[in-house]
XYZ file of C-alpha atoms in Angstrom:
604
model
C 0.000 0.000 0.000
C 3.020 2.350 0.046
C 2.774 5.306 -2.324
C 5.591 4.109 -4.586
C 3.446 1.079 -5.405
C -0.195 2.142 -5.102
C -0.361 5.894 -5.744
C -0.769 5.564 -9.511
C -3.744 3.214 -9.295
C -6.595 5.799 -9.165
C -5.149 7.500 -12.241
C -4.599 4.179 -13.985
C -8.149 2.982 -13.331
C -10.015 6.251 -13.890
C -7.953 8.275 -16.374
C -6.724 5.640 -18.831
C -8.360 3.085 -21.126
C -7.373 0.173 -18.883
C -10.333 -2.212 -18.517
C -8.660 -5.120 -16.738
C -9.208 -6.396 -13.222
C -7.248 -5.374 -10.119
C -6.591 -7.620 -7.125
C -5.373 -6.748 -3.618
C -5.221 -8.531 -0.302
C -7.900 -7.488 2.191
C -5.560 -5.465 4.415
C -3.960 -3.678 1.467
C -7.322 -2.539 0.106
C -8.410 -1.295 3.532
C -5.285 0.834 3.995
C -5.130 1.888 0.323
C -8.178 4.146 0.571
C -7.047 5.805 3.811
C -3.529 6.338 2.529
C -4.492 7.769 -0.872
C -7.195 10.001 0.607
C -4.643 11.444 3.020
C -2.207 11.950 0.140
C -4.780 14.009 -1.781
C -5.562 16.143 1.279
C -1.978 16.988 2.235
C -0.616 17.266 -1.311
C 0.593 20.755 -2.173
C -0.051 20.234 -5.883
C -2.615 22.590 -7.417
C -6.031 21.197 -8.289
C -5.313 21.629 -12.006
C -2.090 19.617 -11.780
C -3.406 16.777 -9.596
C -3.534 13.419 -11.346
C -6.628 12.304 -9.433
C -8.994 13.435 -6.700
C -10.988 11.908 -3.861
C -13.797 10.804 -6.187
C -11.325 8.930 -8.390
C -10.115 7.048 -5.309
C -13.673 6.140 -4.309
C -14.510 4.929 -7.821
C -11.290 2.909 -7.986
C -12.295 1.094 -4.792
C -15.307 -0.362 -6.610
C -13.005 -1.862 -9.244
C -10.567 -3.502 -6.821
C -11.182 -7.151 -5.984
C -9.746 -8.872 -2.933
C -7.757 -12.083 -2.855
C -6.701 -14.254 0.077
C -3.204 -15.628 0.488
C -2.855 -18.961 -1.373
C -6.214 -18.457 -3.126
C -5.952 -19.292 -6.832
C -7.641 -16.916 -9.250
C -7.988 -17.317 -13.016
C -8.465 -14.491 -15.508
C -8.483 -15.254 -19.239
C -6.825 -18.621 -18.490
C -3.976 -16.900 -16.625
C -3.755 -18.377 -13.123
C -2.256 -16.569 -10.153
C -2.069 -16.752 -6.373
C -0.140 -14.938 -3.666
C 2.175 -15.624 -0.747
C 2.966 -13.645 2.378
C 5.749 -11.150 1.630
C 6.492 -9.711 5.080
C 7.438 -6.040 4.603
C 4.110 -4.495 5.702
C 0.651 -5.704 6.650
C -1.048 -7.184 3.576
C 2.079 -7.268 1.390
C 2.029 -10.167 -1.064
C 4.261 -11.923 -3.577
C 2.341 -13.028 -6.672
C 2.951 -16.200 -8.658
C 1.510 -15.956 -12.181
C 1.086 -19.042 -14.387
C 0.768 -18.362 -18.124
C 0.506 -21.517 -20.236
C 2.666 -23.413 -17.757
C 5.332 -20.688 -17.512
C 5.475 -19.399 -13.933
C 6.577 -15.888 -13.007
C 7.120 -14.845 -9.372
C 6.947 -11.133 -8.589
C 8.168 -10.501 -5.053
C 7.291 -6.820 -4.767
C 8.780 -5.433 -1.557
C 9.522 -8.377 0.713
C 11.411 -9.355 3.847
C 12.632 -12.795 4.847
C 12.984 -11.826 8.498
C 10.109 -12.183 10.954
C 9.770 -9.161 13.206
C 7.538 -8.306 16.143
C 4.292 -8.328 14.223
C 4.833 -9.665 10.693
C 5.652 -13.095 9.353
C 8.662 -13.585 7.124
C 8.127 -13.936 3.392
C 7.161 -17.452 2.375
C 9.134 -19.676 0.027
C 6.986 -20.971 -2.863
C 6.814 -24.752 -3.087
C 8.210 -24.827 -6.623
C 10.702 -22.866 -8.659
C 9.407 -20.183 -11.040
C 10.729 -19.805 -14.566
C 11.198 -16.082 -13.957
C 11.713 -14.293 -10.642
C 11.160 -10.517 -10.607
C 12.747 -9.463 -7.340
C 13.426 -6.209 -5.512
C 17.002 -4.969 -5.113
C 16.532 -2.029 -2.732
C 19.555 -2.812 -0.566
C 21.675 -4.461 -3.235
C 24.698 -6.101 -1.607
C 24.252 -4.406 1.777
C 23.739 -6.485 4.914
C 21.369 -5.709 7.785
C 22.422 -6.140 11.385
C 20.690 -8.951 13.274
C 17.308 -7.842 14.598
C 18.275 -8.214 18.249
C 21.359 -6.040 17.708
C 19.327 -3.358 15.909
C 16.681 -3.277 18.617
C 19.293 -2.970 21.375
C 21.086 -0.141 19.561
C 17.775 1.625 19.081
C 16.567 1.337 22.675
C 20.047 2.176 24.044
C 20.185 5.412 22.012
C 16.661 6.416 23.027
C 17.220 5.575 26.705
C 20.552 7.405 26.825
C 19.243 10.595 25.187
C 16.056 10.969 27.246
C 17.935 10.120 30.458
C 20.151 13.149 29.796
C 17.190 15.443 29.168
C 17.269 15.266 25.386
C 14.602 14.793 22.740
C 14.524 11.917 20.263
C 13.051 12.489 16.806
C 12.201 9.392 14.760
C 11.155 10.432 11.239
C 9.193 7.527 9.793
C 6.513 6.859 7.256
C 3.114 6.670 8.929
C 2.543 2.994 8.156
C 4.779 -0.020 8.029
C 7.952 0.276 10.089
C 6.278 2.807 12.391
C 4.076 0.097 13.908
C 7.109 -2.118 14.481
C 9.017 0.673 16.249
C 6.000 1.575 18.383
C 5.724 -2.037 19.542
C 9.416 -1.982 20.520
C 9.128 1.323 22.392
C 5.899 0.383 24.201
C 7.390 -2.919 25.331
C 10.665 -1.246 26.405
C 8.851 1.453 28.381
C 6.733 -1.199 30.112
C 9.936 -2.962 31.216
C 11.569 0.275 32.502
C 9.454 2.079 35.129
C 12.067 4.848 35.362
C 10.969 6.012 31.904
C 7.237 6.184 32.612
C 7.356 9.943 33.210
C 8.867 10.545 29.757
C 6.206 10.726 27.031
C 6.287 9.008 23.669
C 4.270 10.710 20.947
C 3.064 9.336 17.668
C 2.399 12.301 15.400
C 0.293 11.038 12.502
C -3.500 11.385 12.196
C -3.336 8.954 9.277
C -1.608 6.308 11.355
C -4.215 6.680 14.065
C -6.995 6.006 11.548
C -5.104 3.077 10.050
C -4.436 1.573 13.462
C -7.987 0.210 13.419
C -7.014 -1.762 10.316
C -4.027 -3.236 12.158
C -6.299 -4.159 15.048
C -8.744 -5.767 12.594
C -6.228 -7.922 10.724
C -4.462 -9.483 13.691
C -4.868 -12.911 12.063
C -2.670 -11.769 9.166
C 0.238 -11.250 11.565
C 2.658 -13.655 13.212
C 2.051 -16.083 16.078
C 3.562 -13.702 18.646
C 0.953 -11.025 17.980
C -1.924 -13.505 17.701
C -1.040 -15.116 21.022
C -0.705 -11.721 22.677
C -4.064 -10.674 21.259
C -5.798 -13.417 23.241
C -5.044 -11.382 26.370
C -5.012 -7.814 25.055
C -4.692 -5.886 21.837
C -0.956 -5.333 21.240
C -1.723 -2.172 19.256
C -3.584 -0.626 22.166
C -0.400 1.097 23.376
C -0.018 1.850 27.085
C 2.844 4.345 26.912
C 2.327 6.084 23.586
C 0.154 9.150 22.993
C -1.150 10.599 19.726
C 0.021 14.054 18.685
C -2.204 15.957 16.247
C -0.012 18.982 15.530
C 2.938 20.966 16.808
C 0.507 23.452 18.376
C -0.671 20.675 20.712
C 2.879 19.730 21.675
C 4.302 20.910 25.000
C 8.043 20.825 24.460
C 9.037 21.258 28.097
C 11.253 18.255 28.698
C 12.698 15.028 27.330
C 10.429 13.133 24.963
C 10.335 10.716 22.060
C 8.393 11.750 18.957
C 7.778 9.581 15.939
C 6.540 11.761 13.095
C 6.105 11.655 9.354
C 7.356 12.055 6.699
C 10.365 9.796 6.943
C 12.478 11.894 4.567
C 12.155 15.109 6.642
C 10.996 17.003 3.550
C 8.114 18.784 5.297
C 5.399 18.204 7.853
C 5.711 17.701 11.583
C 8.954 15.704 11.423
C 10.642 18.616 9.624
C 9.197 21.211 12.025
C 10.569 19.351 15.038
C 13.921 18.821 13.323
C 14.309 22.568 12.713
C 13.612 23.222 16.406
C 15.850 20.500 17.839
C 18.784 20.212 15.415
C 21.023 22.795 17.157
C 21.058 21.010 20.569
C 23.663 18.286 21.043
C 21.537 16.640 23.750
C 18.938 15.732 21.135
C 19.075 12.902 18.625
C 17.532 11.963 15.301
C 17.200 8.240 14.592
C 16.813 7.372 10.888
C 15.051 3.977 11.073
C 15.027 2.936 7.434
C 15.932 3.547 3.830
C 16.543 7.228 3.039
C 15.907 8.381 -0.513
C 18.584 10.361 -2.320
C 17.925 14.102 -2.242
C 16.012 14.114 1.045
C 17.180 15.826 4.224
C 17.194 12.457 5.989
C 19.794 11.224 3.495
C 21.806 14.449 3.828
C 22.154 14.401 7.621
C 23.353 10.785 7.557
C 26.650 12.263 6.286
C 26.674 14.567 9.368
C 27.188 17.985 7.730
C 28.085 20.883 10.013
C 25.108 22.952 8.904
C 21.672 22.367 7.460
C 19.161 24.594 5.709
C 15.960 25.159 7.645
C 12.514 25.455 6.062
C 12.725 29.252 6.374
C 15.877 29.245 4.252
C 18.299 30.084 7.063
C 21.350 28.021 7.943
C 21.591 26.305 11.323
C 24.282 24.172 12.966
C 23.639 20.432 13.051
C 24.628 19.610 16.619
C 22.084 16.894 17.370
C 23.201 13.276 17.183
C 22.256 11.388 14.026
C 21.916 7.607 14.194
C 21.092 5.366 11.254
C 19.570 2.141 12.578
C 17.832 0.326 9.751
C 14.545 -1.343 10.549
C 13.656 -1.345 6.875
C 11.606 -4.395 5.971
C 13.353 -4.902 2.650
C 15.530 -7.917 1.983
C 19.286 -7.436 2.235
C 21.837 -9.408 0.230
C 21.905 -12.405 2.565
C 18.108 -12.714 2.401
C 18.014 -12.238 -1.365
C 20.763 -14.746 -2.098
C 19.298 -17.335 0.298
C 15.844 -16.901 -1.232
C 17.159 -17.334 -4.775
C 19.286 -20.283 -3.690
C 16.117 -22.050 -2.522
C 14.124 -21.224 -5.654
C 16.913 -21.587 -8.277
C 14.994 -19.691 -10.995
C 16.723 -19.758 -14.411
C 15.817 -16.098 -15.040
C 16.140 -13.255 -12.526
C 14.989 -9.680 -13.133
C 16.138 -7.073 -10.610
C 13.812 -4.111 -10.002
C 13.071 -1.474 -7.342
C 16.617 -0.353 -6.710
C 19.237 2.286 -7.368
C 21.159 1.587 -10.584
C 24.655 1.245 -9.080
C 23.492 -0.907 -6.180
C 21.481 -3.032 -8.591
C 24.538 -3.521 -10.791
C 26.649 -4.659 -7.842
C 23.927 -7.099 -6.816
C 23.788 -8.500 -10.347
C 27.532 -9.181 -10.406
C 27.485 -10.816 -6.993
C 24.559 -13.068 -7.926
C 26.239 -14.089 -11.184
C 29.347 -14.964 -9.224
C 27.472 -16.883 -6.538
C 25.365 -18.872 -9.006
C 27.992 -19.229 -11.731
C 27.394 -22.981 -11.951
C 23.601 -22.628 -12.194
C 23.440 -20.972 -15.633
C 21.186 -18.224 -14.305
C 20.365 -15.084 -16.281
C 20.277 -11.851 -14.271
C 18.755 -8.776 -15.910
C 18.629 -5.175 -14.657
C 16.222 -3.336 -16.981
C 15.810 0.418 -16.774
C 12.419 1.988 -16.172
C 10.069 1.379 -19.134
C 12.581 -0.969 -20.783
C 10.919 -4.054 -22.271
C 12.297 -7.486 -21.407
C 11.517 -10.310 -23.832
C 11.896 -13.986 -22.987
C 10.984 -16.996 -25.091
C 9.803 -20.294 -23.628
C 9.209 -23.513 -25.557
C 6.373 -24.994 -23.574
C 5.091 -28.398 -24.705
C 1.595 -28.421 -26.146
C -0.461 -31.522 -25.458
C -4.057 -32.269 -26.366
C -6.174 -34.486 -24.133
C -8.745 -36.793 -25.723
C -12.043 -36.648 -23.833
C -15.587 -37.955 -24.115
C -16.293 -40.653 -26.670
C -12.776 -40.490 -28.046
C -11.416 -41.488 -24.632
C -13.699 -44.492 -24.141
C -11.353 -46.808 -26.016
C -7.578 -46.633 -26.024
C -6.382 -46.523 -29.637
C -3.670 -48.875 -30.751
C -0.412 -47.588 -32.129
C -0.799 -46.524 -35.727
C -4.547 -45.948 -35.481
C -5.840 -42.611 -36.680
C -7.946 -40.626 -34.224
C -10.251 -38.012 -35.705
C -12.073 -35.324 -33.776
C -12.371 -31.629 -33.098
C -9.350 -29.841 -31.612
C -10.703 -27.339 -29.087
C -8.480 -24.707 -27.531
C -9.488 -23.032 -24.299
C -6.916 -20.497 -23.229
C -3.665 -22.449 -23.125
C -5.142 -25.981 -22.968
C -6.129 -28.257 -25.833
C -8.729 -31.019 -26.005
C -9.764 -33.446 -28.742
C -13.383 -34.527 -28.781
C -15.995 -36.023 -31.059
C -18.267 -33.429 -32.712
C -21.199 -34.981 -30.839
C -19.496 -34.112 -27.523
C -18.910 -30.463 -28.341
C -21.998 -29.266 -26.459
C -21.086 -31.435 -23.453
C -17.582 -30.088 -22.809
C -17.959 -26.558 -24.164
C -20.590 -23.870 -24.430
C -20.649 -24.445 -28.180
C -23.068 -26.601 -30.123
C -22.839 -28.213 -33.532
C -25.039 -27.152 -36.432
C -25.621 -28.049 -40.049
C -26.135 -26.019 -43.210
C -28.504 -27.575 -45.725
C -27.891 -26.394 -49.268
C -30.709 -26.370 -51.832
C -30.092 -25.443 -55.448
C -32.486 -25.415 -58.425
C -30.953 -26.066 -61.865
C -32.827 -25.586 -65.158
C -33.192 -28.967 -66.888
C -35.672 -30.015 -69.590
C -34.108 -33.330 -70.480
C -35.265 -36.781 -69.486
C -34.554 -37.659 -65.855
C -33.431 -41.130 -66.958
C -30.628 -39.534 -69.006
C -29.466 -37.662 -65.939
C -29.591 -40.895 -63.929
C -27.424 -42.696 -66.485
C -24.867 -39.896 -66.542
C -24.614 -39.911 -62.749
C -24.217 -43.694 -62.663
C -21.351 -43.383 -65.146
C -19.641 -40.845 -62.923
C -20.375 -42.270 -59.466
C -20.586 -45.782 -58.105
C -23.005 -44.980 -55.298
C -26.167 -43.745 -57.010
C -29.375 -44.897 -55.327
C -32.869 -44.610 -56.788
C -35.606 -43.577 -54.369
C -39.307 -44.318 -54.758
C -40.502 -40.913 -53.585
C -43.442 -39.039 -55.049
C -41.100 -37.417 -57.550
C -38.115 -39.010 -59.330
C -35.221 -38.907 -56.817
C -31.573 -39.961 -56.881
C -29.158 -40.168 -53.933
C -25.495 -39.740 -54.866
C -23.035 -41.256 -52.375
C -25.776 -41.011 -49.734
C -24.993 -37.308 -49.521
C -26.535 -35.357 -52.394
C -30.204 -35.726 -53.311
C -31.258 -34.988 -56.911
C -35.006 -34.514 -57.493
C -37.031 -33.586 -60.551
C -39.564 -31.364 -58.834
C -40.709 -29.665 -62.057
C -40.791 -30.272 -65.765
C -38.062 -27.754 -66.482
C -35.723 -27.987 -63.488
C -34.145 -30.361 -60.963
C -33.291 -29.655 -57.324
C -30.017 -30.584 -55.619
C -30.082 -30.777 -51.824
C -27.309 -31.726 -49.407
C -25.935 -31.079 -45.921
C -22.849 -28.979 -46.444
C -19.450 -30.531 -45.745
C -16.261 -30.697 -47.836
C -17.115 -34.013 -49.548
C -20.773 -33.233 -50.173
C -19.864 -29.812 -51.546
C -17.376 -31.407 -53.953
C -19.903 -34.013 -55.117
C -22.580 -31.385 -55.682
C -20.110 -29.149 -57.563
C -19.203 -31.992 -59.895
C -22.895 -32.760 -60.556
C -23.523 -29.107 -61.383
C -20.538 -29.009 -63.745
C -21.729 -32.194 -65.418
C -25.234 -30.819 -65.925
C -23.851 -27.574 -67.307
C -21.943 -29.660 -69.831
C -24.995 -31.229 -71.445
C -28.017 -29.221 -70.238
C -29.915 -27.896 -73.290
C -30.650 -24.707 -71.317
C -26.946 -24.030 -70.753
C -24.907 -22.284 -73.448
C -21.963 -24.434 -72.409
C -23.845 -27.588 -73.348
C -24.760 -26.698 -76.908
C -23.530 -29.299 -79.350
C -21.370 -27.719 -82.047
C -22.896 -27.963 -85.493
C -19.608 -27.537 -87.287
C -15.872 -27.300 -86.840
C -16.158 -23.515 -86.788
C -17.817 -23.700 -83.331
C -15.188 -25.914 -81.646
C -13.191 -22.953 -80.420
C -16.299 -21.524 -78.753
C -16.869 -24.812 -76.931
C -13.258 -24.847 -75.772
C -13.690 -21.320 -74.422
C -16.772 -22.392 -72.502
C -14.872 -25.376 -71.103
C -11.983 -23.117 -70.129
C -14.370 -20.809 -68.268
C -15.674 -23.771 -66.281
C -12.154 -24.734 -65.200
C -11.303 -21.104 -64.447
C -14.426 -20.708 -62.314
C -13.747 -23.892 -60.358
C -10.083 -23.056 -59.775
C -11.011 -19.515 -58.700
C -13.393 -20.903 -56.075
C -10.500 -22.867 -54.554
C -7.391 -20.742 -55.117
C -8.699 -17.196 -55.563
C -6.614 -15.324 -58.142
C -6.962 -17.131 -61.530
C -6.401 -15.547 -64.947
C -6.544 -16.947 -68.491
C -3.697 -16.324 -70.894
C -3.478 -17.958 -74.340
C -5.774 -20.825 -73.387
C -3.901 -21.569 -70.146
C -4.881 -20.721 -66.589
C -2.480 -18.693 -64.419
C -2.997 -19.328 -60.694
C -1.320 -17.107 -58.081
C -1.172 -18.217 -54.427
C 0.794 -16.094 -51.924
C 3.047 -14.815 -54.682
C 3.694 -18.301 -56.129
C 2.559 -18.686 -59.749
C 1.375 -21.912 -61.392
C 0.382 -22.470 -65.046
C -2.387 -24.995 -65.816
C -3.076 -26.470 -69.251
C -6.406 -28.235 -68.759
C -6.387 -29.462 -72.366
C -3.060 -31.277 -72.015
C -3.754 -31.952 -68.336
C -0.406 -30.465 -67.181
C 0.685 -28.155 -64.347
C 3.890 -26.091 -64.254
C 5.029 -24.621 -60.930
C 8.343 -24.247 -59.067
C 6.708 -24.982 -55.712
C 6.222 -28.752 -55.513
C 3.590 -28.625 -52.765
C 1.395 -26.189 -54.673
C 1.995 -28.095 -57.909
C 0.763 -31.362 -56.361
C -2.312 -29.653 -54.896
C -3.277 -28.189 -58.260
C -2.588 -31.464 -60.124
C -4.835 -33.360 -57.725
C -7.569 -30.750 -58.104
C -7.244 -30.758 -61.903
C -7.522 -34.550 -62.024
C -10.715 -34.465 -59.975
C -12.182 -31.823 -62.263
C -11.238 -33.853 -65.335
C -12.850 -36.948 -63.824
C -16.017 -34.975 -63.234
C -16.164 -33.422 -66.709
C -14.447 -35.719 -69.238
C -16.816 -38.706 -68.932
C -19.625 -36.455 -70.089
C -19.946 -36.515 -73.859
C -20.612 -33.263 -75.611
C -22.695 -35.036 -78.277
């Protein structure tokens, strides 16, 4: 829910054309609205320059869906689920499965359990790609016990000598961890009970109800403690609304936001306290380049106050990292367990990221791992050769075929899976249903039906005679030929590749001898032979065009063009010329079938 991850979401959902779905864990969604609403209120950007407003945040909430840890979701056949990431309440690592290729995106994560959060989980299988944060690069954190002792020792020492301790921290995340440490330490040291601890963040106070609600998302320590009392109901910590409500009349500890000391209450208190050597500023986490928090870590002699004046920096500055980001030891151990073949480093400073890349390549030199460090907006392309298998289901799966047997069925693709099924099972295993197209064609014909029957029997072996009310023939049990009138016959068939071919050949045959067709006129003399040849050529050209598209006639030959490949057909000599053997064989086979359909028919 931190701003560097979630702050663009209202703009993305409300100001762009994005129409996809958005998923968050329950705790993240609860804090998201509070955090973004506070950001809009305290932002110093003019209304005209703001990327989104409160209404955009409210509308975005309606589009965000929640997901539980380890709950598998599927969107457009892409499966994903999430693991605990540590870091902050609700943080999650997402595993995304696309056609069997798994990608793990860690986001911000921590492998170290602290006082209220579990450590990041280790997925039960290795991903093909791991997109992992590199915030701390090759740096190493101190052990938690050492950090906590340093922190409490500094605080105790300063307040015991009458000083003030400023802890600039982001309102949510590490702040709750530090408050738990301070409240527990104060409870164990009665001599400190007269020294107040203030938590200066109205936002954090509102979000504390979320922390109290999602106790079950925390570690066993907090859950066990909750059985007796709410660990976030602090006994020694008071809220501080503003500097006007603060009585600075003695030693105290104040945790205030923002963590970078850019503005706000933390900066106001810093400007007041920085000149006194009895006071201390504890930087508890990662400091961004360019912020005052980063500057004072180098202990300059002077600092620039908010009013523009220079002031001496006499207060103590301690950097004690409680940042819940993985350090090098956590990152390398995590990757050593997963052994992903592809690693993409993100969320880090370029130089630190480069050092981490080199160290990982050195550590896993024998693993053949790829480590990439893309810049912002740089595209990374990876190619995976996933096996594609089709599963036979339904009637096709009732009997195991023997080796060499041919299995015929419909290949159905759903997302990234394939199934083979009988056409009759299509409506059972899919939301589709099979249908048929019945073709009916009337052809002018004034000849004797018996002549037509004889011609069909010459051409086809399977011609059946039906005793219907009108003369009827059944060709290959597929095409029905009826003489429904004195001057025409009707062809009817259920459309499929074979039936369509049979019906086409019958039509061509009838056009060849039908008295009503100009192509069927018997030449009276040698002078009309060329005209008959032209008619025959047009028939071939028409049939080839229906199959191959672009067909032209040049000097009595047909020129067929398919995807830039040219073939020349001489239907008189029954020859095909083409440099592409596959296309040549296809055309030769087609030509032979046409010849078989037309040649047996006499023109006399």
